[in-house]
Coordinates of C-alpha atoms in Angstrom, one line a residue:
M1 CA -52.8 -48.8 32.6
K2 CA -49.5 -47.5 33.8
C3 CA -48.0 -45.1 36.2
A4 CA -45.0 -43.2 34.8
I5 CA -42.1 -41.5 36.3
V6 CA -39.6 -38.8 35.4
V7 CA -36.2 -39.5 37.0
L8 CA -33.9 -37.0 37.2
L9 CA -30.9 -37.2 39.0
A10 CA -32.3 -8.5 60.1
A11 CA -32.3 -5.8 58.1
V12 CA -34.4 -4.9 55.1
L13 CA -36.3 -7.9 53.7
F14 CA -37.9 -7.8 50.3
C15 CA -38.9 -10.1 47.5
V16 CA -39.0 -9.9 43.8
F17 CA -40.1 -12.4 41.2
P18 CA -37.2 -14.5 39.9
G19 CA -36.0 -15.5 36.5
S20 CA -35.8 -19.0 35.2
P21 CA -33.0 -21.0 36.8
E22 CA -31.9 -23.9 34.6
A23 CA -32.5 -27.5 35.7
R24 CA -30.4 -30.5 35.0
D25 CA -31.3 -33.0 32.3
V26 CA -33.2 -36.1 33.2
R27 CA -33.4 -39.5 31.7
D28 CA -36.4 -40.5 29.5
P29 CA -39.5 -41.2 31.5
G30 CA -40.1 -44.8 32.4
A31 CA -42.9 -46.8 34.0
R32 CA -43.5 -47.3 37.7
P33 CA -46.0 -49.5 39.7
C34 CA -49.5 -48.4 40.7
R35 CA -50.9 -51.3 42.6
P36 CA -48.3 -53.6 44.4
W37 CA -49.6 -57.1 44.9
S38 CA -49.9 -58.6 48.3
K39 CA -48.8 -62.0 49.6
E40 CA -52.4 -63.2 49.4
D41 CA -52.5 -62.5 45.6
F42 CA -49.9 -65.3 45.2
T43 CA -51.2 -67.8 47.8
A44 CA -54.1 -70.2 47.3
P45 CA -55.1 -73.2 49.3
A46 CA -54.9 -75.5 46.2
M47 CA -51.3 -74.6 45.5
Q48 CA -48.8 -77.4 46.0
V49 CA -45.9 -75.8 47.8
P50 CA -42.6 -77.8 47.9
S51 CA -41.3 -78.8 51.3
F52 CA -38.2 -76.6 51.1
M53 CA -40.3 -73.5 50.5
K54 CA -42.5 -74.4 53.6
A55 CA -39.3 -74.3 55.7
G56 CA -38.6 -70.7 54.9
A57 CA -38.5 -68.2 57.7
A58 CA -41.7 -66.5 58.7
V59 CA -41.9 -62.8 58.1
D60 CA -42.9 -60.7 61.2
T61 CA -44.3 -57.4 60.2
F62 CA -44.9 -54.5 62.5
Y63 CA -47.3 -51.7 61.7
I64 CA -45.1 -48.8 62.9
V65 CA -47.6 -46.0 62.3
G66 CA -50.5 -45.0 59.9
Y67 CA -52.3 -41.8 59.0
D68 CA -55.7 -41.6 57.5
F69 CA -56.3 -37.9 58.2
E70 CA -59.9 -38.5 59.4
F71 CA -61.8 -36.4 60.0
L72 CA -60.0 -33.4 58.5
D73 CA -57.3 -34.0 61.0
W74 CA -53.6 -33.4 60.0
Q75 CA -52.6 -35.9 62.8
G76 CA -49.4 -33.9 63.4
W77 CA -48.4 -33.4 59.8
T78 CA -47.1 -29.9 58.8
R79 CA -46.9 -28.0 55.5
H80 CA -43.8 -26.6 53.9
D81 CA -43.2 -24.4 50.8
N82 CA -40.0 -25.4 49.2
T83 CA -39.8 -22.1 47.2
A84 CA -39.5 -20.2 50.5
Q85 CA -35.9 -19.4 51.3
P86 CA -34.8 -20.6 54.8
D87 CA -33.1 -17.3 55.6
T88 CA -31.3 -14.3 54.0
F89 CA -27.7 -15.2 53.5
W90 CA -26.1 -12.1 52.0
H91 CA -24.5 -10.2 54.9
V92 CA -21.5 -8.2 56.0
E93 CA -18.7 -10.5 57.1
D94 CA -15.6 -9.7 59.0
Y95 CA -14.1 -13.2 58.6
A96 CA -13.1 -13.4 62.2
E97 CA -14.9 -16.8 62.6
P98 CA -12.5 -19.7 63.0
E99 CA -14.4 -21.6 60.3
L100 CA -13.5 -18.9 57.8
A101 CA -9.8 -19.3 58.2
G102 CA -8.3 -19.4 54.7
F103 CA -11.3 -17.9 53.0
P104 CA -10.6 -15.3 50.3
G105 CA -12.3 -12.4 52.2
P106 CA -12.1 -9.7 53.0
L107 CA -11.3 -8.6 49.5
E108 CA -10.3 -5.1 50.7
G109 CA -10.1 -3.6 54.2
S110 CA -11.5 -5.8 57.0
K111 CA -15.0 -6.6 55.7
S112 CA -16.8 -7.7 52.6
F113 CA -20.4 -8.6 51.7
W114 CA -20.6 -12.4 51.6
C115 CA -23.3 -14.8 50.4
G116 CA -22.8 -17.8 52.6
A117 CA -23.6 -19.6 55.8
L118 CA -21.6 -20.7 58.9
P119 CA -22.1 -24.0 60.7
G120 CA -25.0 -24.0 63.1
D121 CA -27.2 -26.3 65.2
D122 CA -30.6 -25.1 64.0
E123 CA -32.8 -27.4 62.0
Y124 CA -31.6 -26.1 58.6
M125 CA -27.8 -25.9 59.2
C126 CA -27.3 -28.9 61.5
G127 CA -27.6 -31.3 58.6
W128 CA -25.1 -29.7 56.4
E129 CA -22.1 -31.8 55.2
A130 CA -19.5 -29.1 54.5
A131 CA -20.5 -25.7 56.1
P132 CA -19.4 -23.0 55.8
G133 CA -20.6 -22.4 52.2
Y134 CA -23.8 -22.2 50.3
G135 CA -26.9 -24.5 50.1
N136 CA -29.2 -26.1 47.6
K137 CA -32.0 -24.1 46.1
W138 CA -30.8 -20.8 47.2
D139 CA -32.2 -17.7 45.5
Q140 CA -30.5 -14.8 47.2
I141 CA -30.5 -11.1 46.4
F142 CA -28.1 -8.2 47.2
M143 CA -29.6 -5.1 45.7
A144 CA -29.3 -1.3 45.6
Y145 CA -32.1 1.2 46.0
P146 CA -33.0 3.0 42.7
I147 CA -30.2 5.0 41.2
C148 CA -30.7 8.0 39.0
F149 CA -27.9 9.0 36.7
T150 CA -26.8 11.2 33.8
G151 CA -25.6 9.7 30.5
R152 CA -23.4 6.6 30.9
L153 CA -23.7 4.6 34.1
T154 CA -20.7 2.7 35.4
L155 CA -20.7 -0.2 37.9
S156 CA -17.4 -1.4 39.3
Y157 CA -16.6 -4.0 42.0
K158 CA -14.2 -6.6 43.3
G159 CA -15.5 -10.1 43.7
H160 CA -14.6 -13.7 44.5
F161 CA -17.1 -16.2 43.2
D162 CA -17.2 -19.9 44.0
S163 CA -20.0 -22.2 42.9
E164 CA -20.7 -25.4 41.0
P165 CA -19.7 -24.7 37.4
G166 CA -22.5 -24.9 34.8
Y167 CA -25.3 -25.0 37.3
D168 CA -25.0 -22.4 40.2
Y169 CA -24.4 -18.8 39.2
T170 CA -24.1 -15.3 40.7
Y171 CA -25.7 -12.9 38.2
V172 CA -25.1 -9.1 38.0
D173 CA -28.3 -7.5 36.7
Y174 CA -29.9 -4.1 36.1
E175 CA -33.6 -3.2 36.0
A176 CA -34.6 -0.3 33.8
G177 CA -38.0 0.6 35.3
D178 CA -40.2 -2.0 33.6
G179 CA -39.9 -4.7 36.2
H180 CA -37.6 -6.9 34.1
W181 CA -34.0 -7.7 35.0
T182 CA -31.3 -7.8 32.4
E183 CA -28.1 -9.7 32.9
I184 CA -24.8 -7.7 32.8
A185 CA -22.5 -10.6 33.8
S186 CA -22.6 -14.0 35.4
Y187 CA -20.0 -16.0 37.5
D188 CA -19.6 -19.6 38.4
N189 CA -16.6 -21.9 39.3
D190 CA -13.9 -20.5 41.5
G191 CA -12.1 -17.2 40.9
F192 CA -11.4 -13.5 41.6
V193 CA -12.6 -10.6 39.4
V194 CA -12.1 -6.9 39.3
A195 CA -14.9 -5.8 37.0
S196 CA -16.3 -2.6 35.5
H197 CA -19.5 -2.4 33.4
E198 CA -20.7 0.6 31.4
L199 CA -24.4 0.8 30.8
M200 CA -26.1 3.0 28.2
L201 CA -29.7 3.0 29.3
A202 CA -32.8 4.8 27.9
K203 CA -34.0 5.4 31.4
V204 CA -32.5 7.9 33.8
C205 CA -33.1 5.7 36.9
T206 CA -32.3 2.0 37.4
K207 CA -31.7 -0.7 40.0
L208 CA -28.6 -2.9 40.3
R209 CA -28.3 -6.3 42.0
F210 CA -26.1 -9.3 42.6
H211 CA -28.3 -12.4 42.4
F212 CA -27.2 -15.9 43.4
V213 CA -29.1 -19.0 42.3
S214 CA -28.3 -22.6 43.0
D215 CA -30.1 -25.8 41.9
G216 CA -31.2 -28.7 44.0
A217 CA -27.9 -30.6 44.4
W218 CA -24.1 -30.3 44.6
S219 CA -23.4 -27.7 47.2
D220 CA -21.8 -27.4 50.6
E221 CA -25.2 -28.5 52.0
D222 CA -25.1 -32.0 50.6
G223 CA -21.2 -32.0 50.6
L224 CA -21.0 -32.8 46.9
W225 CA -19.4 -29.5 46.0
N226 CA -17.2 -27.7 48.6
T227 CA -16.9 -23.9 48.3
D228 CA -16.0 -20.7 50.1
G229 CA -19.5 -19.5 49.9
A230 CA -21.2 -18.4 46.7
A231 CA -19.8 -14.8 46.4
H232 CA -17.8 -12.2 48.2
I233 CA -18.3 -8.6 47.0
D234 CA -16.4 -5.4 47.9
S235 CA -15.4 -1.9 46.8
I236 CA -18.6 -1.3 44.8
T237 CA -18.4 1.9 42.8
I238 CA -21.3 3.5 41.0
S239 CA -20.6 6.6 38.8
D240 CA -22.0 8.5 35.8
E241 CA -20.8 11.3 33.6
S242 CA -21.1 13.8 36.4
G243 CA -18.8 11.7 38.7
L244 CA -19.2 9.4 41.7
I245 CA -22.7 8.4 42.8
D246 CA -21.9 5.9 45.5
Y247 CA -19.0 3.9 46.9
E248 CA -19.5 1.0 49.4
D249 CA -16.7 -0.9 51.1
F250 CA -18.8 -2.1 54.2
E251 CA -16.2 -0.9 56.7
S252 CA -18.7 1.1 58.6
A253 CA -21.2 -1.7 58.9
D254 CA -21.3 -4.3 61.7
D255 CA -20.6 -8.0 61.3
N256 CA -23.7 -9.9 60.0
D257 CA -25.5 -6.7 59.0
R258 CA -27.8 -7.3 56.0
S259 CA -27.6 -3.7 54.7
S260 CA -25.0 -1.0 54.3
G261 CA -25.6 2.3 52.7
I262 CA -27.8 2.0 49.6
W263 CA -27.3 -1.8 49.5
F264 CA -29.5 -4.4 51.2
A265 CA -30.1 -8.1 51.2
G266 CA -33.3 -10.1 50.6
V267 CA -34.8 -13.1 49.0
E268 CA -37.1 -14.0 46.1
C269 CA -40.8 -14.2 46.6
D270 CA -42.1 -17.6 47.5
F271 CA -44.9 -19.3 45.7
G272 CA -47.1 -19.9 48.7
M273 CA -48.8 -23.0 50.1
Y274 CA -51.9 -24.6 48.6
S275 CA -52.0 -27.9 50.5
G276 CA -55.0 -28.8 52.6
L277 CA -57.4 -31.6 53.7
W278 CA -60.5 -32.3 51.6
T279 CA -63.3 -34.8 51.8
N280 CA -65.8 -36.2 49.2
L281 CA -63.3 -35.9 46.4
E282 CA -65.0 -37.7 43.5
G283 CA -62.2 -39.1 41.4
K284 CA -62.6 -40.5 37.9
D285 CA -61.3 -44.0 38.6
P286 CA -64.0 -46.6 37.8
C287 CA -62.4 -49.2 40.0
N288 CA -61.6 -47.3 43.1
Y289 CA -63.0 -44.3 45.1
N290 CA -62.2 -42.5 48.3
L291 CA -64.7 -40.1 49.8
G292 CA -62.8 -39.8 53.1
T293 CA -60.2 -37.1 53.9
Q294 CA -57.3 -36.8 51.5
I295 CA -54.4 -34.4 51.2
V296 CA -54.7 -32.0 48.2
F297 CA -52.7 -29.2 46.8
F298 CA -55.2 -26.8 45.2
V299 CA -56.7 -25.0 48.3
G300 CA -56.7 -21.3 47.4
S301 CA -56.3 -21.9 43.7
T302 CA -58.4 -19.7 41.4
E303 CA -58.5 -22.1 38.5
P304 CA -61.9 -24.0 38.5
H305 CA -61.5 -27.3 36.7
P306 CA -64.4 -28.1 34.3
G307 CA -63.9 -31.9 34.7
Y308 CA -64.2 -31.9 38.5
A309 CA -67.4 -30.3 39.8
G310 CA -66.6 -27.8 42.5
L311 CA -62.8 -28.5 42.5
Y312 CA -59.9 -26.4 41.3
A313 CA -56.8 -27.2 39.4
T314 CA -53.4 -26.8 41.1
P315 CA -52.1 -23.3 40.6
Y316 CA -50.0 -22.3 37.6
C317 CA -46.6 -20.5 37.9
T318 CA -46.9 -16.9 38.9
G319 CA -43.8 -15.7 37.0
P320 CA -44.0 -13.9 33.6
G321 CA -46.4 -15.6 31.3
N322 CA -47.4 -18.0 34.0
V323 CA -44.6 -20.3 32.8
E324 CA -41.7 -18.9 34.9
A325 CA -40.7 -19.2 38.5
P326 CA -42.0 -19.1 41.1
C327 CA -43.9 -22.3 40.5
Q328 CA -45.6 -24.7 43.0
D329 CA -43.1 -26.8 45.0
E330 CA -44.7 -27.9 48.2
I331 CA -44.6 -30.9 50.7
V332 CA -46.5 -32.0 53.7
V333 CA -44.3 -33.5 56.4
S334 CA -45.1 -36.2 59.0
P335 CA -44.3 -36.0 62.7
I336 CA -41.1 -37.7 63.8
I337 CA -41.7 -41.4 63.7
D338 CA -40.0 -43.7 66.3
L339 CA -39.0 -46.9 64.5
T340 CA -38.6 -48.8 67.8
K341 CA -42.3 -48.5 68.5
Y342 CA -45.5 -49.6 66.7
S343 CA -49.2 -48.9 66.7
T344 CA -51.4 -51.6 68.1
G345 CA -54.4 -49.7 66.7
R346 CA -52.9 -49.5 63.3
N347 CA -53.2 -45.7 63.4
E348 CA -51.2 -42.6 64.2
I349 CA -50.7 -43.5 67.9
Q350 CA -47.4 -45.5 68.6
D351 CA -48.4 -47.1 71.8
A352 CA -46.2 -50.2 72.1
D353 CA -42.4 -51.0 72.0
I354 CA -41.1 -53.6 69.6
P355 CA -39.5 -56.4 71.8
P356 CA -35.7 -56.0 71.9
A357 CA -35.2 -59.6 70.9
I358 CA -37.1 -59.0 67.7
L359 CA -35.9 -55.5 66.9
D360 CA -32.4 -56.5 65.6
D361 CA -33.9 -58.6 62.8
L362 CA -36.3 -56.0 61.5
G363 CA -34.2 -54.7 58.7
G364 CA -37.0 -54.2 56.2
F365 CA -39.0 -50.9 55.9
Y366 CA -41.9 -50.1 53.7
L367 CA -43.6 -46.7 53.0
R368 CA -47.1 -47.3 51.7
F369 CA -49.7 -44.8 50.6
G370 CA -52.5 -44.2 48.2
V371 CA -52.5 -41.5 45.6
Y372 CA -55.0 -40.3 43.0
M373 CA -53.2 -39.6 39.8
D374 CA -54.5 -37.4 36.9
L375 CA -51.2 -35.7 35.9
P376 CA -50.7 -35.4 32.1
F377 CA -47.1 -35.2 31.2
Q378 CA -47.4 -32.0 29.2
A379 CA -48.6 -30.1 32.3
L380 CA -45.1 -30.8 33.9
V381 CA -46.7 -31.3 37.3
F382 CA -45.3 -34.2 39.3
C383 CA -45.9 -35.8 42.7
N384 CA -43.3 -37.4 44.9
W385 CA -42.5 -38.9 48.3
Y386 CA -39.5 -38.4 50.5
V387 CA -37.9 -39.8 53.7
R388 CA -35.2 -38.4 56.0
S389 CA -33.5 -39.7 59.2
I390 CA -33.3 -37.7 62.4
D391 CA -30.2 -38.2 64.5
S392 CA -29.9 -38.6 68.3
D393 CA -29.5 -34.8 68.7
G394 CA -32.7 -34.2 66.8
C395 CA -31.0 -33.0 63.6
P396 CA -32.7 -34.0 60.4
G397 CA -30.7 -35.2 57.4
G398 CA -31.5 -34.4 53.8
W399 CA -34.7 -35.6 52.1
R400 CA -34.1 -38.7 50.0
T401 CA -36.2 -40.4 47.4
H402 CA -36.0 -42.8 44.5
D403 CA -36.8 -40.2 41.9
Y404 CA -35.4 -36.6 42.0
I405 CA -38.4 -35.0 40.1
G406 CA -41.2 -37.4 40.7
Y407 CA -44.1 -39.2 39.1
Y408 CA -46.7 -38.3 36.5
Q409 CA -49.7 -40.2 35.0
P410 CA -52.2 -39.2 32.4
Y411 CA -54.8 -41.7 33.6
Q412 CA -57.4 -40.9 36.2
E413 CA -56.9 -43.6 38.7
Y414 CA -55.9 -44.4 42.3
C415 CA -52.4 -45.8 42.6
F416 CA -51.4 -47.8 45.7
R417 CA -47.7 -47.4 46.2
T418 CA -45.3 -49.5 48.2
M419 CA -41.8 -48.1 48.5
D420 CA -38.9 -50.0 50.0
I421 CA -37.1 -47.3 52.0
A422 CA -34.6 -49.5 53.9
S423 CA -31.6 -48.0 52.2
Y424 CA -32.6 -44.5 53.4
I425 CA -32.9 -45.4 57.1
E426 CA -29.9 -44.2 59.1
S427 CA -31.4 -43.9 62.6
D428 CA -34.3 -45.0 64.7
S429 CA -36.3 -41.8 64.0
I430 CA -37.5 -40.6 60.6
Q431 CA -39.9 -38.3 58.9
V432 CA -41.7 -38.9 55.6
A433 CA -43.1 -36.3 53.2
L434 CA -45.4 -36.2 50.2
G435 CA -45.4 -33.4 47.7
I436 CA -46.1 -31.7 44.4
R437 CA -43.6 -30.0 42.1
D438 CA -44.3 -27.9 39.0
M439 CA -41.3 -28.0 36.6
C440 CA -42.7 -25.5 34.1
Y441 CA -40.1 -22.8 34.9
A442 CA -37.4 -25.2 33.7
W443 CA -39.0 -27.4 31.0
Y444 CA -41.6 -25.1 29.3
M445 CA -41.6 -26.1 25.6
V446 CA -38.8 -28.5 26.2
Y447 CA -40.8 -31.4 27.6
G448 CA -44.3 -29.9 27.7
N449 CA -46.5 -26.8 27.4
C450 CA -47.5 -26.6 31.0
E451 CA -51.2 -26.7 30.2
G452 CA -53.8 -29.0 31.6
H453 CA -53.4 -28.7 35.3
T454 CA -55.8 -30.9 37.3
P455 CA -56.9 -31.1 40.9
A456 CA -54.5 -34.0 41.4
P457 CA -52.6 -35.4 43.2
W458 CA -54.5 -36.5 46.3
F459 CA -52.7 -38.5 49.0
D460 CA -54.2 -40.7 51.8
N461 CA -53.6 -43.8 54.0
V462 CA -49.9 -43.3 54.7
R463 CA -48.3 -46.0 56.7
I464 CA -44.8 -47.2 57.7
Q465 CA -44.2 -51.0 58.2
R466 CA -41.2 -52.8 59.4
Y467 CA -40.5 -56.5 58.8
D468 CA -38.2 -59.3 59.6
K469 CA -35.3 -59.8 57.2
S470 CA -33.7 -62.8 58.9
G471 CA -34.9 -65.2 56.2
P472 CA -35.2 -65.0 52.4
Q473 CA -37.1 -61.8 51.4
W474 CA -38.9 -61.1 48.2
S475 CA -39.6 -57.7 46.6
W476 CA -41.0 -56.8 43.3
R477 CA -42.7 -54.1 41.3
S478 CA -46.2 -54.6 40.1
L479 CA -45.3 -53.7 36.5
D480 CA -42.6 -56.4 36.4
L481 CA -45.0 -59.2 37.1
F482 CA -47.3 -61.0 34.7
Q483 CA -50.4 -59.0 33.8
D484 CA -53.9 -60.0 32.8
N485 CA -53.9 -60.9 29.1
F486 CA -56.1 -61.8 26.2
P487 CA -56.2 -64.6 23.7
R488 CA -54.1 -64.2 20.6
E489 CA -57.1 -64.8 18.4
E490 CA -59.6 -62.0 18.7
F491 CA -62.7 -64.0 18.4
D492 CA -61.5 -67.3 19.9
L493 CA -61.5 -67.1 23.7
E494 CA -59.8 -70.5 24.0
S495 CA -56.8 -69.8 21.9
T496 CA -53.3 -69.4 23.4
M497 CA -52.1 -66.2 25.0
N498 CA -48.8 -64.6 25.9
A499 CA -47.5 -64.4 29.4
D500 CA -46.5 -60.7 29.3
M501 CA -45.3 -58.5 32.1
A502 CA -47.2 -55.4 32.9
N503 CA -44.3 -53.1 32.2
D504 CA -44.4 -51.1 29.0
L505 CA -41.0 -51.1 27.3
L506 CA -41.8 -48.0 25.2
P507 CA -41.0 -44.5 26.5
G508 CA -43.7 -42.9 28.7
D509 CA -44.7 -40.4 26.0
N510 CA -45.3 -43.1 23.3
P511 CA -49.0 -43.8 23.0
N512 CA -48.4 -47.5 22.0
I513 CA -47.8 -50.3 24.4
R514 CA -45.1 -53.0 24.1
P515 CA -45.1 -55.3 27.2
G516 CA -42.0 -57.2 28.2
D517 CA -42.0 -61.0 27.8
S518 CA -40.5 -61.9 31.2
I519 CA -41.0 -61.1 34.9
V520 CA -38.5 -59.7 37.4
V521 CA -38.4 -60.2 41.1
D522 CA -35.6 -59.7 43.8
C523 CA -34.8 -62.3 46.4
T524 CA -32.3 -61.7 49.1
S525 CA -31.2 -63.3 52.4
L526 CA -28.9 -60.7 53.9
I527 CA -29.0 -62.0 57.5
G528 CA -29.1 -65.6 56.4
G529 CA -25.8 -65.4 54.5
G530 CA -27.2 -65.2 50.9
I531 CA -29.2 -67.5 48.6
A532 CA -28.1 -71.1 48.2
E533 CA -26.6 -72.0 44.8
D534 CA -26.3 -74.9 42.5
A535 CA -24.3 -75.3 39.3
N536 CA -26.6 -72.9 37.5
G537 CA -26.5 -70.2 40.1
P538 CA -28.8 -69.0 42.9
K539 CA -31.7 -71.4 43.7
V540 CA -34.7 -69.2 43.0
Y541 CA -37.9 -70.9 41.9
M542 CA -41.3 -69.8 40.5
L543 CA -44.5 -71.8 40.9
V544 CA -47.0 -71.4 38.1
R545 CA -50.5 -72.7 38.3
V546 CA -52.3 -73.1 35.0
T547 CA -56.0 -73.9 35.1
Y548 CA -58.2 -74.5 32.1
I549 CA -61.7 -73.1 32.7
G550 CA -63.3 -73.7 29.3
D551 CA -65.3 -76.5 27.8
P552 CA -63.8 -79.8 28.8
L553 CA -65.0 -81.4 25.5
N554 CA -63.2 -78.9 23.4
P555 CA -60.2 -80.5 21.7
K556 CA -58.1 -77.5 22.7
A557 CA -58.7 -78.1 26.3
V558 CA -55.5 -78.2 28.5
P559 CA -55.8 -80.0 31.8
A560 CA -54.9 -78.1 35.0
A561 CA -51.2 -78.3 35.7
N562 CA -48.6 -77.3 38.3
L563 CA -45.5 -76.2 36.5
W564 CA -42.1 -75.5 38.1
A565 CA -39.6 -73.1 36.7
G566 CA -36.1 -72.7 38.0
D567 CA -33.8 -69.9 37.0
N568 CA -30.6 -68.3 38.2
T569 CA -31.3 -64.8 36.9

């Protein structure tokens, strides 16, 4: 069986349900490992190991920290709803801040309403790459109280908009009393506008708003797209056939006010948190079970699952039709982990210092955890892991992971994952996170129908390990190694068989299986100066032990053999 992956790339507060922001395209799903092999799987006393391999450097591994969540103990982990906005960012701005020198505001007079953030030292802003500007996953509203009018309604304004073209937009919308918003105009890229819109509406009262939405990357937060903030709005005029209804230039408001006249700022409704700790979860994996405490994401769901007695499916989106945002996007976050310490008890208590003489050589880092997977692709529910570094001032960097969206798997089984996170480590303090993400709001009827939620995923036994990289180091993915195989002749157990890798070369949504015919491993020696080479390239060898266990009188019998294979790939 296979695990699969989708790779992608204080004023008035209110919330309303959002529309459906678009998501970027992702590459076709591919396979990922479920059960990484251990060193013991490849080592047997009978193996004949050549002398030059015996001379390889020993690998010293330190168990930095581990979490088993027993018994119903979060062990310092916290919960976070990624759909909850970190703050309300529309506000009155007088542009007196030194960081705003050269910005396009104010558009008229001395103040405008701005959707943006200034540099700060709080946990959210301290990690920004290019503040001031706007951040990832913003969903910010600037809205007027209901307006009643006669005949034709006219909305005019001045604006400067600056956001990543094609992905991040400021929308101008109206709502005609039925709870649904209709787009009047949308703006991206960088430019000034002087706009006027005439609305012929059946209703005599409506609401108006400016709505900014950004996706999960390319903003001032990650530094990939530098802007002057998402939008600057000024000189808003609302009129009808009887004349002027309202004019707002924000001159009478104070700097940083989030309301002025009939206009006020707010954020979209968040989805809510459904993570929790649960015991005696009876999975459907015939080979593995875990009745201890595990992290789940269905606590509070109202969707009983018929296949799991007493359990609930993870919640569906709560937007229109249960297929639009907000949808579940939640993580659980570890305490800050000190990478210069380790746990002698192999638990959550870091009670010993790594000796300084050893510390410099410990360049390898593993994140290991168990996860129960029953995530059919059509449901568009994915699980994922993340890691971030904490600098010396306590400021966290951005969350990083191998896979932007996450992992899915239609099979009911426990996967034991080992992730090499060395490339993400930038300090001696880190945090890790595990989470769930429902992509129905973006991919409904594009990649799936959003049906078939299950109680999965469940996470447990999270650990961080650090190891010596002073000598040659090997890394591999389980699915790139040889798998158990079967004789070519269906009824002849002693016929020949293929040496196939476990990786399925067909796309993840193809029901057939076509395994690869080779294996792939990585061997590096960063501190040692690289791998020695001969005329054919790097000296990397594989030991293969073939043992015949059938009838020795059978003419097809093949004696036990030790075979060496050298390759420079």
